[in-house]
Amino acid sequence: MAASTEKPPDDEPGDGVSRLAFSRTIDWGIGAVLWVFGTLVALSGGVLYASSSSAVVTAVIRNGEFESEVLTEAEAIDILVGLGQWGGIGLLVTGVLLVAFGVTVVVVHGRVRESDEATPAWVLGVAGAMVSGLLSFIPFSPVIGGGVAGYLDSDQSASGLGPGMLAGVIGSLPLLTITVFAGFGLFVRIPADLAPAAAALLALTVIPAFLYFIVLSAVGGYLGARAQNYWRDA
C-alpha cells in the first residue's frame, strides 16, 4: 500500500511536537478581546477629552466648593483641563495600540502557522499580558500572565524569563502610555515651582508600577517554563 503523503495540520507538525503556542481559534479570541477592549478604551478617551473643557471643569470645581492652600482656583481649573484632555488623548492612543496588537497577533501568527515556524516570543507576551489584564482583580496577577507566556513557549530549553518579561512590558504599556500623556498635560499647566514635586511623585508612582509588572511577570515566566518541563517529563 502506498505511503500517505497527506501533510499534518499546520499546528501539529509531523514529529508530534507543536511549535505553535495555541490554535487559530485562540488567535481570533485574543484579537477579539483586544479589539473590543481597545475600542472601549479609545471611546472612554474621547469622552474624557470632550468633557474636559474649561466650562465643565469650572462648574465642577465651583460646585465642589474648591479649597486649596497650594493652588488658586484658576490654577486648579487649568491643571484639571490639561490632565483631562491629555489623559483622554492617552486613553485614545492606548485603545488604538490594543486594537493594533489584536490585529497583529491574528495576522502574524497566521503567517507563522503557514510557514510552520514557532510562535514568536512577543505573541506569547501579548497572550500573557492579556491574561494579566483580565485577572487584574487578583493580587499579583502578572505572575499568572507571565506563567502563561512561559508555559506556552515551545522552546523546551528556554528559562521562560524572556516571554515572561515581554508579558510584563506589554502589560505595562497601557499604564505607561496614559501616564506619559497625562503627565505632559500636567507639566504644561502646573505652576513652575510645583513641577519638581509633581515629577518626583510621578516617578515614585510609575517606576514601582513598571517594576511590579516586569519582575512578577518574569518570575511567572520562569515558573511557567518549569511547570511545562515538569508535565512533559512526568
Short mmCIF file of C-alpha atoms in Angstrom, two decimals:
data_model
loop_
_atom_site.label_atom_id
_atom_site.label_comp_id
_atom_site.label_asym_id
_atom_site.label_seq_id
_atom_site.Cartn_x
_atom_site.Cartn_y
_atom_site.Cartn_z
CA MET A 1 0.00 0.00 0.00
CA ALA A 2 1.37 3.41 -0.95
CA ALA A 3 2.62 5.62 1.88
CA SER A 4 0.38 8.51 2.77
CA THR A 5 1.56 11.91 1.52
CA GLU A 6 -1.04 13.79 3.48
CA LYS A 7 0.50 16.78 5.26
CA PRO A 8 -0.11 17.07 9.02
CA PRO A 9 -2.15 20.08 10.16
CA ASP A 10 -0.12 23.29 10.41
CA ASP A 11 -0.32 23.36 14.20
CA GLU A 12 0.53 19.66 14.52
CA PRO A 13 3.98 19.05 12.98
CA GLY A 14 4.89 15.55 11.89
CA ASP A 15 7.18 14.94 14.88
CA GLY A 16 4.19 15.21 17.18
CA VAL A 17 5.54 18.31 18.93
CA SER A 18 3.73 21.53 18.12
CA ARG A 19 5.85 24.64 17.67
CA LEU A 20 2.76 26.81 17.91
CA ALA A 21 1.58 28.01 21.29
CA PHE A 22 -2.14 27.88 20.52
CA SER A 23 -4.71 27.28 17.80
CA ARG A 24 -6.12 29.65 15.21
CA THR A 25 -9.30 29.89 17.27
CA ILE A 26 -7.33 31.35 20.17
CA ASP A 27 -5.63 33.77 17.76
CA TRP A 28 -9.04 35.14 16.89
CA GLY A 29 -10.11 35.07 20.54
CA ILE A 30 -7.11 37.20 21.56
CA GLY A 31 -7.76 39.52 18.65
CA ALA A 32 -11.46 39.89 19.52
CA VAL A 33 -10.80 40.65 23.20
CA LEU A 34 -8.17 43.25 22.34
CA TRP A 35 -10.35 44.82 19.65
CA VAL A 36 -13.35 45.14 21.96
CA PHE A 37 -11.37 46.35 24.96
CA GLY A 38 -9.25 48.70 22.84
CA THR A 39 -12.36 50.21 21.27
CA LEU A 40 -13.91 50.80 24.69
CA VAL A 41 -10.71 52.41 25.99
CA ALA A 42 -10.50 54.65 22.93
CA LEU A 43 -14.13 55.69 23.30
CA SER A 44 -13.61 56.48 27.01
CA GLY A 45 -10.66 58.63 25.99
CA GLY A 46 -12.83 60.56 23.57
CA VAL A 47 -15.48 61.08 26.23
CA LEU A 48 -12.88 62.27 28.77
CA TYR A 49 -11.37 64.69 26.26
CA ALA A 50 -14.78 66.10 25.30
CA SER A 51 -15.84 66.52 28.93
CA SER A 52 -12.63 68.29 29.97
CA SER A 53 -13.49 71.72 28.63
CA SER A 54 -12.82 74.77 30.79
CA ALA A 55 -16.54 75.39 31.25
CA VAL A 56 -17.25 71.87 32.51
CA VAL A 57 -14.23 71.77 34.82
CA THR A 58 -15.01 75.22 36.17
CA ALA A 59 -18.56 74.15 37.02
CA VAL A 60 -17.31 71.02 38.77
CA ILE A 61 -14.71 72.96 40.79
CA ARG A 62 -17.15 75.64 41.89
CA ASN A 63 -19.94 73.21 42.74
CA GLY A 64 -17.47 71.27 44.87
CA GLU A 65 -16.54 74.35 46.90
CA PHE A 66 -12.86 74.16 45.97
CA GLU A 67 -10.33 74.87 48.72
CA SER A 68 -6.55 74.66 48.45
CA GLU A 69 -3.55 76.23 50.18
CA VAL A 70 -1.29 75.44 47.21
CA LEU A 71 -3.32 76.27 44.09
CA THR A 72 -5.64 79.07 43.19
CA GLU A 73 -8.99 78.16 41.69
CA ALA A 74 -7.81 79.27 38.24
CA GLU A 75 -4.64 77.14 38.52
CA ALA A 76 -6.65 74.11 39.63
CA ILE A 77 -9.03 74.50 36.70
CA ASP A 78 -6.13 74.87 34.27
CA ILE A 79 -4.39 71.75 35.62
CA LEU A 80 -7.54 69.62 35.53
CA VAL A 81 -8.28 70.70 31.97
CA GLY A 82 -4.76 69.69 30.93
CA LEU A 83 -4.94 66.38 32.76
CA GLY A 84 -8.37 65.56 31.36
CA GLN A 85 -7.61 66.47 27.77
CA TRP A 86 -4.19 64.88 27.56
CA GLY A 87 -5.32 61.91 29.65
CA GLY A 88 -8.15 61.48 27.15
CA ILE A 89 -5.64 61.52 24.29
CA GLY A 90 -3.56 58.95 26.18
CA LEU A 91 -6.59 56.68 26.52
CA LEU A 92 -7.35 57.09 22.83
CA VAL A 93 -3.78 56.19 21.85
CA THR A 94 -3.84 53.23 24.26
CA GLY A 95 -7.07 51.95 22.71
CA VAL A 96 -5.57 52.18 19.24
CA LEU A 97 -2.46 50.29 20.42
CA LEU A 98 -4.60 47.50 21.90
CA VAL A 99 -6.56 47.13 18.66
CA ALA A 100 -3.27 47.14 16.71
CA PHE A 101 -1.88 44.36 18.93
CA GLY A 102 -5.04 42.32 18.32
CA VAL A 103 -4.80 42.72 14.55
CA THR A 104 -1.07 41.96 14.56
CA VAL A 105 -1.46 38.76 16.58
CA VAL A 106 -4.11 37.43 14.18
CA VAL A 107 -2.14 38.35 11.05
CA VAL A 108 1.39 37.47 12.19
CA HIS A 109 0.53 34.23 13.98
CA GLY A 110 -1.48 33.17 10.93
CA ARG A 111 1.59 33.67 8.72
CA VAL A 112 3.78 31.85 11.24
CA ARG A 113 1.34 28.94 11.14
CA GLU A 114 1.51 28.81 7.34
CA SER A 115 5.33 28.78 7.36
CA ASP A 116 5.48 26.12 10.11
CA GLU A 117 7.58 28.28 12.43
CA ALA A 118 7.47 28.63 16.20
CA THR A 119 5.23 31.18 17.87
CA PRO A 120 7.23 34.43 18.34
CA ALA A 121 8.05 35.36 21.92
CA TRP A 122 6.23 38.69 21.61
CA VAL A 123 2.98 36.87 20.72
CA LEU A 124 3.41 34.84 23.91
CA GLY A 125 3.95 38.15 25.70
CA VAL A 126 0.69 39.55 24.31
CA ALA A 127 -1.18 36.42 25.44
CA GLY A 128 0.36 36.65 28.91
CA ALA A 129 -0.31 40.38 29.20
CA MET A 130 -3.95 39.84 28.24
CA VAL A 131 -4.31 37.19 30.93
CA SER A 132 -2.76 39.56 33.47
CA GLY A 133 -5.20 42.27 32.45
CA LEU A 134 -8.26 40.02 32.59
CA LEU A 135 -7.22 38.79 36.04
CA SER A 136 -6.13 42.20 37.33
CA PHE A 137 -8.64 41.92 40.18
CA ILE A 138 -6.42 39.14 41.60
CA PRO A 139 -3.35 40.27 43.59
CA PHE A 140 -0.07 39.67 41.74
CA SER A 141 -1.88 38.75 38.52
CA PRO A 142 1.27 39.45 36.41
CA VAL A 143 2.71 36.23 37.86
CA ILE A 144 -0.17 34.34 36.23
CA GLY A 145 0.16 36.17 32.93
CA GLY A 146 3.92 35.63 32.84
CA GLY A 147 3.36 32.00 33.79
CA VAL A 148 1.05 31.53 30.81
CA ALA A 149 3.63 33.07 28.47
CA GLY A 150 6.43 30.87 29.84
CA TYR A 151 4.31 27.73 29.80
CA LEU A 152 3.29 28.24 26.16
CA ASP A 153 6.87 28.70 24.94
CA SER A 154 7.72 25.82 22.57
CA ASP A 155 11.45 26.19 23.26
CA GLN A 156 11.81 23.48 25.89
CA SER A 157 15.34 24.57 26.78
CA ALA A 158 14.34 28.17 27.49
CA SER A 159 14.06 29.57 31.02
CA GLY A 160 10.73 31.29 30.36
CA LEU A 161 12.14 34.61 31.56
CA GLY A 162 12.04 36.15 28.07
CA PRO A 163 8.33 35.59 27.33
CA GLY A 164 7.51 36.43 30.94
CA MET A 165 9.32 39.76 30.80
CA LEU A 166 7.69 40.56 27.45
CA ALA A 167 4.30 39.89 29.05
CA GLY A 168 5.23 42.41 31.74
CA VAL A 169 6.45 45.03 29.27
CA ILE A 170 3.38 44.71 27.06
CA GLY A 171 1.08 44.59 30.08
CA SER A 172 2.56 47.82 31.42
CA LEU A 173 2.30 49.70 28.10
CA PRO A 174 -1.28 50.97 28.70
CA LEU A 175 -0.29 52.41 32.08
CA LEU A 176 2.88 53.98 30.68
CA THR A 177 1.13 55.45 27.65
CA ILE A 178 -1.66 57.03 29.68
CA THR A 179 0.82 58.30 32.27
CA VAL A 180 3.07 59.89 29.64
CA PHE A 181 0.20 61.79 28.04
CA ALA A 182 -1.44 62.77 31.33
CA GLY A 183 1.96 63.78 32.71
CA PHE A 184 2.56 66.01 29.71
CA GLY A 185 -0.83 67.63 30.27
CA LEU A 186 0.08 68.19 33.90
CA PHE A 187 3.51 69.73 33.27
CA VAL A 188 2.35 72.17 30.61
CA ARG A 189 -0.28 73.57 33.02
CA ILE A 190 1.21 73.27 36.51
CA PRO A 191 2.98 76.28 38.11
CA ALA A 192 6.75 76.05 37.63
CA ASP A 193 7.50 75.96 41.36
CA LEU A 194 5.38 72.80 41.78
CA ALA A 195 6.84 70.94 38.80
CA PRO A 196 9.76 69.25 40.67
CA ALA A 197 7.45 67.84 43.36
CA ALA A 198 4.99 66.65 40.71
CA ALA A 199 7.81 64.98 38.73
CA ALA A 200 9.05 63.19 41.85
CA LEU A 201 5.55 61.99 42.70
CA LEU A 202 5.02 60.77 39.14
CA ALA A 203 8.32 58.89 39.16
CA LEU A 204 7.54 57.29 42.51
CA THR A 205 4.24 56.09 41.06
CA VAL A 206 5.32 54.90 37.60
CA ILE A 207 8.67 53.23 38.30
CA PRO A 208 7.39 50.86 41.03
CA ALA A 209 4.36 50.02 38.86
CA PHE A 210 6.62 49.21 35.89
CA LEU A 211 8.91 47.05 38.05
CA TYR A 212 5.83 45.34 39.50
CA PHE A 213 4.77 44.21 36.04
CA ILE A 214 8.24 43.24 34.80
CA VAL A 215 9.56 41.41 37.86
CA LEU A 216 6.39 39.49 38.68
CA SER A 217 5.85 38.55 35.02
CA ALA A 218 9.45 37.34 34.72
CA VAL A 219 9.02 35.20 37.86
CA GLY A 220 5.79 33.83 36.40
CA GLY A 221 7.51 33.07 33.09
CA TYR A 222 10.21 31.10 34.86
CA LEU A 223 7.67 29.13 36.89
CA GLY A 224 5.57 28.50 33.78
CA ALA A 225 8.55 27.08 31.89
CA ARG A 226 9.41 24.85 34.84
CA ALA A 227 5.79 23.65 35.01
CA GLN A 228 5.86 22.82 31.30
CA ASN A 229 9.04 20.77 31.74
CA TYR A 230 7.56 19.00 34.75
CA TRP A 231 4.38 17.94 32.96
CA ARG A 232 6.32 16.92 29.85
CA ASP A 233 8.70 14.70 31.83
CA ALA A 234 6.04 13.27 34.17
#
